[in-house]
Short mmCIF file of N, CA, C and O in Angstrom, two decimals:
data_model
loop_
_atom_site.label_atom_id
_atom_site.label_comp_id
_atom_site.label_asym_id
_atom_site.label_seq_id
_atom_site.Cartn_x
_atom_site.Cartn_y
_atom_site.Cartn_z
N ALA B 21 -1.03 -1.46 -18.02
CA ALA B 21 -0.88 -2.73 -17.31
C ALA B 21 -0.52 -2.48 -15.84
O ALA B 21 -1.02 -3.17 -14.95
N ALA B 22 0.35 -1.51 -15.60
CA ALA B 22 0.77 -1.23 -14.22
C ALA B 22 -0.39 -0.71 -13.39
O ALA B 22 -0.52 -1.07 -12.21
N VAL B 23 -1.23 0.12 -13.99
CA VAL B 23 -2.38 0.66 -13.27
C VAL B 23 -3.35 -0.48 -12.92
O VAL B 23 -3.86 -0.54 -11.80
N LEU B 24 -3.59 -1.37 -13.85
CA LEU B 24 -4.48 -2.49 -13.58
C LEU B 24 -3.91 -3.40 -12.50
O LEU B 24 -4.64 -3.89 -11.64
N ALA B 25 -2.60 -3.62 -12.52
CA ALA B 25 -1.96 -4.44 -11.49
C ALA B 25 -2.08 -3.77 -10.12
O ALA B 25 -2.33 -4.44 -9.11
N ALA B 26 -1.93 -2.45 -10.07
CA ALA B 26 -2.06 -1.73 -8.81
C ALA B 26 -3.48 -1.81 -8.28
O ALA B 26 -3.71 -2.01 -7.07
N ILE B 27 -4.45 -1.65 -9.16
CA ILE B 27 -5.85 -1.74 -8.75
C ILE B 27 -6.17 -3.15 -8.25
O ILE B 27 -6.82 -3.33 -7.21
N ALA B 28 -5.70 -4.15 -8.98
CA ALA B 28 -5.96 -5.54 -8.58
C ALA B 28 -5.30 -5.86 -7.24
O ALA B 28 -5.92 -6.49 -6.38
N SER B 29 -4.07 -5.43 -7.04
CA SER B 29 -3.40 -5.73 -5.78
C SER B 29 -4.06 -4.99 -4.62
O SER B 29 -4.17 -5.51 -3.52
N GLY B 30 -4.50 -3.76 -4.86
CA GLY B 30 -5.22 -3.02 -3.82
C GLY B 30 -6.53 -3.68 -3.46
O GLY B 30 -6.89 -3.78 -2.29
N ALA B 31 -7.25 -4.12 -4.47
CA ALA B 31 -8.52 -4.81 -4.22
C ALA B 31 -8.28 -6.12 -3.47
O ALA B 31 -9.04 -6.46 -2.55
N LEU B 32 -7.24 -6.83 -3.84
CA LEU B 32 -6.92 -8.10 -3.16
C LEU B 32 -6.53 -7.84 -1.71
O LEU B 32 -7.03 -8.51 -0.80
N ALA B 33 -5.69 -6.85 -1.48
CA ALA B 33 -5.27 -6.53 -0.11
C ALA B 33 -6.47 -6.10 0.73
O ALA B 33 -6.61 -6.51 1.89
N SER B 34 -7.33 -5.26 0.17
CA SER B 34 -8.52 -4.83 0.91
C SER B 34 -9.44 -6.00 1.20
O SER B 34 -9.97 -6.13 2.30
N GLY B 35 -9.62 -6.85 0.22
CA GLY B 35 -10.49 -8.02 0.41
C GLY B 35 -9.98 -8.94 1.50
O GLY B 35 -10.75 -9.40 2.35
N VAL B 36 -8.68 -9.19 1.50
CA VAL B 36 -8.10 -10.05 2.53
C VAL B 36 -8.20 -9.38 3.89
O VAL B 36 -8.56 -10.01 4.89
N GLY B 37 -7.91 -8.08 3.94
CA GLY B 37 -8.00 -7.34 5.20
C GLY B 37 -9.40 -7.37 5.78
O GLY B 37 -9.59 -7.64 6.98
N TYR B 38 -10.39 -7.09 4.96
CA TYR B 38 -11.78 -7.10 5.44
C TYR B 38 -12.22 -8.50 5.84
O TYR B 38 -12.94 -8.68 6.83
N THR B 39 -11.78 -9.51 5.12
CA THR B 39 -12.13 -10.89 5.47
C THR B 39 -11.57 -11.25 6.84
O THR B 39 -12.28 -11.82 7.68
N LEU B 40 -10.31 -10.90 7.09
CA LEU B 40 -9.70 -11.17 8.39
C LEU B 40 -10.40 -10.39 9.51
O LEU B 40 -10.65 -10.92 10.58
N TRP B 41 -10.70 -9.12 9.24
CA TRP B 41 -11.34 -8.28 10.24
C TRP B 41 -12.71 -8.84 10.62
O TRP B 41 -13.03 -8.99 11.80
N TYR B 42 -13.52 -9.19 9.63
CA TYR B 42 -14.86 -9.69 9.93
C TYR B 42 -14.84 -11.09 10.51
O TYR B 42 -15.78 -11.50 11.19
N ALA B 43 -13.76 -11.83 10.28
CA ALA B 43 -13.63 -13.14 10.94
C ALA B 43 -13.27 -12.96 12.42
O ALA B 43 -13.73 -13.72 13.27
N ALA B 44 -12.48 -11.94 12.73
CA ALA B 44 -12.06 -11.70 14.12
C ALA B 44 -13.11 -10.93 14.92
O ALA B 44 -13.17 -11.04 16.15
N LEU B 45 -13.93 -10.16 14.25
CA LEU B 45 -14.88 -9.26 14.92
C LEU B 45 -15.82 -9.95 15.90
O LEU B 45 -16.03 -9.42 17.00
N PRO B 46 -16.39 -11.11 15.59
CA PRO B 46 -17.31 -11.73 16.56
C PRO B 46 -16.65 -12.08 17.89
O PRO B 46 -17.31 -12.17 18.91
N ALA B 47 -15.34 -12.27 17.89
CA ALA B 47 -14.63 -12.63 19.13
C ALA B 47 -14.28 -11.41 19.97
O ALA B 47 -13.79 -11.56 21.09
N LEU B 48 -14.52 -10.20 19.47
CA LEU B 48 -14.15 -8.98 20.18
C LEU B 48 -15.39 -8.30 20.77
O LEU B 48 -16.43 -8.27 20.13
N ALA B 49 -15.21 -7.76 21.96
CA ALA B 49 -16.26 -6.91 22.51
C ALA B 49 -16.31 -5.63 21.68
O ALA B 49 -15.33 -5.27 21.02
N ALA B 50 -17.43 -4.95 21.71
CA ALA B 50 -17.59 -3.75 20.88
C ALA B 50 -16.53 -2.70 21.20
O ALA B 50 -15.95 -2.09 20.29
N TRP B 51 -16.21 -2.48 22.47
CA TRP B 51 -15.22 -1.46 22.82
C TRP B 51 -13.83 -1.85 22.36
O TRP B 51 -13.05 -1.00 21.95
N ARG B 52 -13.51 -3.16 22.39
CA ARG B 52 -12.20 -3.60 21.91
C ARG B 52 -12.10 -3.44 20.39
O ARG B 52 -11.07 -3.04 19.88
N ALA B 53 -13.17 -3.75 19.69
CA ALA B 53 -13.17 -3.58 18.24
C ALA B 53 -12.97 -2.11 17.88
O ALA B 53 -12.23 -1.78 16.95
N ALA B 54 -13.61 -1.22 18.64
CA ALA B 54 -13.44 0.21 18.38
C ALA B 54 -12.01 0.65 18.62
O ALA B 54 -11.44 1.42 17.83
N LEU B 55 -11.38 0.15 19.66
CA LEU B 55 -9.99 0.52 19.93
C LEU B 55 -9.04 -0.01 18.86
O LEU B 55 -8.12 0.69 18.44
N VAL B 56 -9.28 -1.22 18.42
CA VAL B 56 -8.44 -1.78 17.36
C VAL B 56 -8.57 -0.94 16.10
O VAL B 56 -7.58 -0.63 15.43
N GLN B 57 -9.78 -0.53 15.79
CA GLN B 57 -9.99 0.30 14.60
C GLN B 57 -9.30 1.65 14.72
O GLN B 57 -8.86 2.21 13.73
N LEU B 58 -9.18 2.18 15.92
CA LEU B 58 -8.47 3.45 16.11
C LEU B 58 -6.97 3.28 15.87
O LEU B 58 -6.30 4.21 15.44
N LEU B 59 -6.43 2.11 16.15
CA LEU B 59 -5.00 1.88 15.99
C LEU B 59 -4.59 1.54 14.55
O LEU B 59 -3.43 1.69 14.19
N VAL B 60 -5.52 1.11 13.74
CA VAL B 60 -5.19 0.71 12.37
C VAL B 60 -4.53 1.83 11.56
O VAL B 60 -3.49 1.59 10.93
N PRO B 61 -5.06 3.05 11.55
CA PRO B 61 -4.39 4.10 10.77
C PRO B 61 -2.97 4.41 11.26
O PRO B 61 -2.07 4.68 10.47
N VAL B 62 -2.78 4.35 12.58
CA VAL B 62 -1.46 4.60 13.15
C VAL B 62 -0.48 3.54 12.68
O VAL B 62 0.61 3.85 12.18
N LEU B 63 -0.86 2.28 12.82
CA LEU B 63 0.01 1.19 12.39
C LEU B 63 0.27 1.24 10.88
O LEU B 63 1.40 1.03 10.44
N THR B 64 -0.76 1.53 10.11
CA THR B 64 -0.61 1.60 8.67
C THR B 64 0.36 2.70 8.26
O THR B 64 1.25 2.48 7.44
N ALA B 65 0.22 3.87 8.85
CA ALA B 65 1.10 4.99 8.51
C ALA B 65 2.55 4.69 8.87
O ALA B 65 3.47 4.94 8.07
N LEU B 66 2.76 4.16 10.07
CA LEU B 66 4.13 3.88 10.50
C LEU B 66 4.76 2.75 9.69
O LEU B 66 5.92 2.84 9.28
N LEU B 67 4.01 1.69 9.45
CA LEU B 67 4.55 0.58 8.66
C LEU B 67 4.79 0.98 7.20
O LEU B 67 5.79 0.58 6.60
N ALA B 68 3.89 1.78 6.64
CA ALA B 68 4.07 2.23 5.26
C ALA B 68 5.30 3.12 5.13
O ALA B 68 6.08 2.99 4.17
N ALA B 69 5.51 4.00 6.10
CA ALA B 69 6.68 4.87 6.07
C ALA B 69 7.96 4.04 6.17
O ALA B 69 8.94 4.30 5.44
N ALA B 70 7.95 3.04 7.03
CA ALA B 70 9.13 2.17 7.16
C ALA B 70 9.35 1.35 5.89
O ALA B 70 10.48 1.23 5.41
N TRP B 71 8.28 0.81 5.33
CA TRP B 71 8.40 -0.04 4.15
C TRP B 71 8.86 0.76 2.94
O TRP B 71 9.65 0.28 2.13
N LEU B 72 8.35 1.96 2.80
CA LEU B 72 8.70 2.80 1.65
C LEU B 72 9.95 3.63 1.90
O LEU B 72 10.34 4.43 1.06
N ASP B 73 10.57 3.43 3.06
CA ASP B 73 11.80 4.13 3.43
C ASP B 73 11.62 5.64 3.39
O ASP B 73 12.46 6.37 2.87
N GLU B 74 10.50 6.10 3.92
CA GLU B 74 10.21 7.52 3.98
C GLU B 74 10.51 8.04 5.39
O GLU B 74 10.50 7.28 6.36
N ALA B 75 10.75 9.32 5.48
CA ALA B 75 10.98 9.92 6.79
C ALA B 75 9.69 9.95 7.59
O ALA B 75 8.62 10.24 7.05
N ILE B 76 9.81 9.65 8.86
CA ILE B 76 8.65 9.73 9.75
C ILE B 76 8.71 11.11 10.40
O ILE B 76 9.65 11.44 11.12
N SER B 77 7.70 11.91 10.14
CA SER B 77 7.70 13.30 10.59
C SER B 77 7.31 13.41 12.06
O SER B 77 6.69 12.50 12.64
N ALA B 78 7.64 14.55 12.62
CA ALA B 78 7.24 14.84 14.00
C ALA B 78 5.72 14.90 14.10
O ALA B 78 5.14 14.50 15.12
N ARG B 79 5.08 15.37 13.07
CA ARG B 79 3.62 15.45 13.06
C ARG B 79 2.99 14.05 13.13
O ARG B 79 2.03 13.84 13.87
N LEU B 80 3.54 13.12 12.37
CA LEU B 80 3.04 11.74 12.40
C LEU B 80 3.28 11.11 13.77
O LEU B 80 2.40 10.45 14.32
N LEU B 81 4.46 11.32 14.32
CA LEU B 81 4.76 10.77 15.64
C LEU B 81 3.86 11.37 16.73
O LEU B 81 3.39 10.65 17.61
N THR B 82 3.62 12.66 16.64
CA THR B 82 2.76 13.32 17.63
C THR B 82 1.33 12.79 17.54
O THR B 82 0.71 12.45 18.55
N ALA B 83 0.81 12.72 16.33
CA ALA B 83 -0.55 12.22 16.13
C ALA B 83 -0.66 10.76 16.59
O ALA B 83 -1.63 10.37 17.26
N SER B 84 0.34 9.96 16.26
CA SER B 84 0.35 8.55 16.67
C SER B 84 0.39 8.43 18.18
O SER B 84 -0.34 7.63 18.78
N ALA B 85 1.23 9.25 18.81
CA ALA B 85 1.33 9.21 20.26
C ALA B 85 0.02 9.60 20.92
O ALA B 85 -0.40 8.98 21.91
N LEU B 86 -0.66 10.60 20.38
CA LEU B 86 -1.94 11.02 20.95
C LEU B 86 -2.99 9.91 20.85
O LEU B 86 -3.74 9.66 21.80
N VAL B 87 -3.02 9.24 19.72
CA VAL B 87 -3.98 8.13 19.56
C VAL B 87 -3.65 7.00 20.53
O VAL B 87 -4.52 6.45 21.21
N ILE B 88 -2.37 6.65 20.61
CA ILE B 88 -1.95 5.55 21.48
C ILE B 88 -2.21 5.89 22.95
O ILE B 88 -2.67 5.04 23.72
N VAL B 89 -1.94 7.12 23.36
CA VAL B 89 -2.22 7.54 24.73
C VAL B 89 -3.73 7.47 25.00
O VAL B 89 -4.15 7.00 26.06
N GLY B 90 -4.53 7.92 24.07
CA GLY B 90 -5.98 7.84 24.23
C GLY B 90 -6.47 6.42 24.38
O GLY B 90 -7.31 6.12 25.23
N VAL B 91 -5.93 5.52 23.57
CA VAL B 91 -6.29 4.11 23.68
C VAL B 91 -5.83 3.56 25.03
O VAL B 91 -6.55 2.83 25.70
N GLY B 92 -4.62 3.95 25.44
CA GLY B 92 -4.11 3.49 26.74
C GLY B 92 -4.97 3.96 27.89
O GLY B 92 -5.24 3.19 28.83
N ILE B 93 -5.41 5.21 27.85
CA ILE B 93 -6.28 5.74 28.90
C ILE B 93 -7.60 4.96 28.93
O ILE B 93 -8.10 4.61 30.00
N THR B 94 -8.13 4.67 27.76
CA THR B 94 -9.37 3.91 27.69
C THR B 94 -9.21 2.52 28.26
O THR B 94 -10.04 2.04 29.03
N ILE B 95 -8.12 1.86 27.89
CA ILE B 95 -7.88 0.50 28.38
C ILE B 95 -7.66 0.49 29.89
O ILE B 95 -8.22 -0.34 30.59
N SER B 96 -6.89 1.44 30.39
CA SER B 96 -6.63 1.48 31.84
C SER B 96 -7.92 1.80 32.61
O SER B 96 -8.11 1.30 33.71
N GLY B 97 -8.79 2.60 32.03
CA GLY B 97 -10.06 2.90 32.68
C GLY B 97 -10.98 1.71 32.74
O GLY B 97 -11.73 1.54 33.70
N THR B 98 -10.93 0.83 31.75
CA THR B 98 -11.81 -0.33 31.76
C THR B 98 -11.31 -1.41 32.71
O THR B 98 -12.09 -2.20 33.20
N ARG B 99 -10.03 -1.44 32.99
CA ARG B 99 -9.49 -2.44 33.91
C ARG B 99 -9.86 -2.15 35.35
O ARG B 99 -9.98 -3.04 36.16
N ARG B 100 -10.04 -0.87 35.69
CA ARG B 100 -10.34 -0.49 37.06
C ARG B 100 -11.80 -0.73 37.42
O ARG B 100 -12.15 -0.86 38.56
N THR B 101 -12.67 -0.76 36.43
CA THR B 101 -14.10 -0.90 36.74
C THR B 101 -14.51 -2.36 36.80
O THR B 101 -13.89 -3.23 36.35
#
């Protein structure tokens, strides 16, 4: 029963997530959509670690910082042009 509940809740969460994403997608430029998609794993990892009360490793923070800096560089480059 627990496995079925986990599968059902995962499917529901994925379905809601994809529905929201595809509803928002037409309002985003292609480059903005790409940047948002790059940030999703970072946000998911950090929020999951906080929610599950797990330690956030230096490796996770470093990887997150690199992604965020890359997104920041991209955004700052598009504002100048």
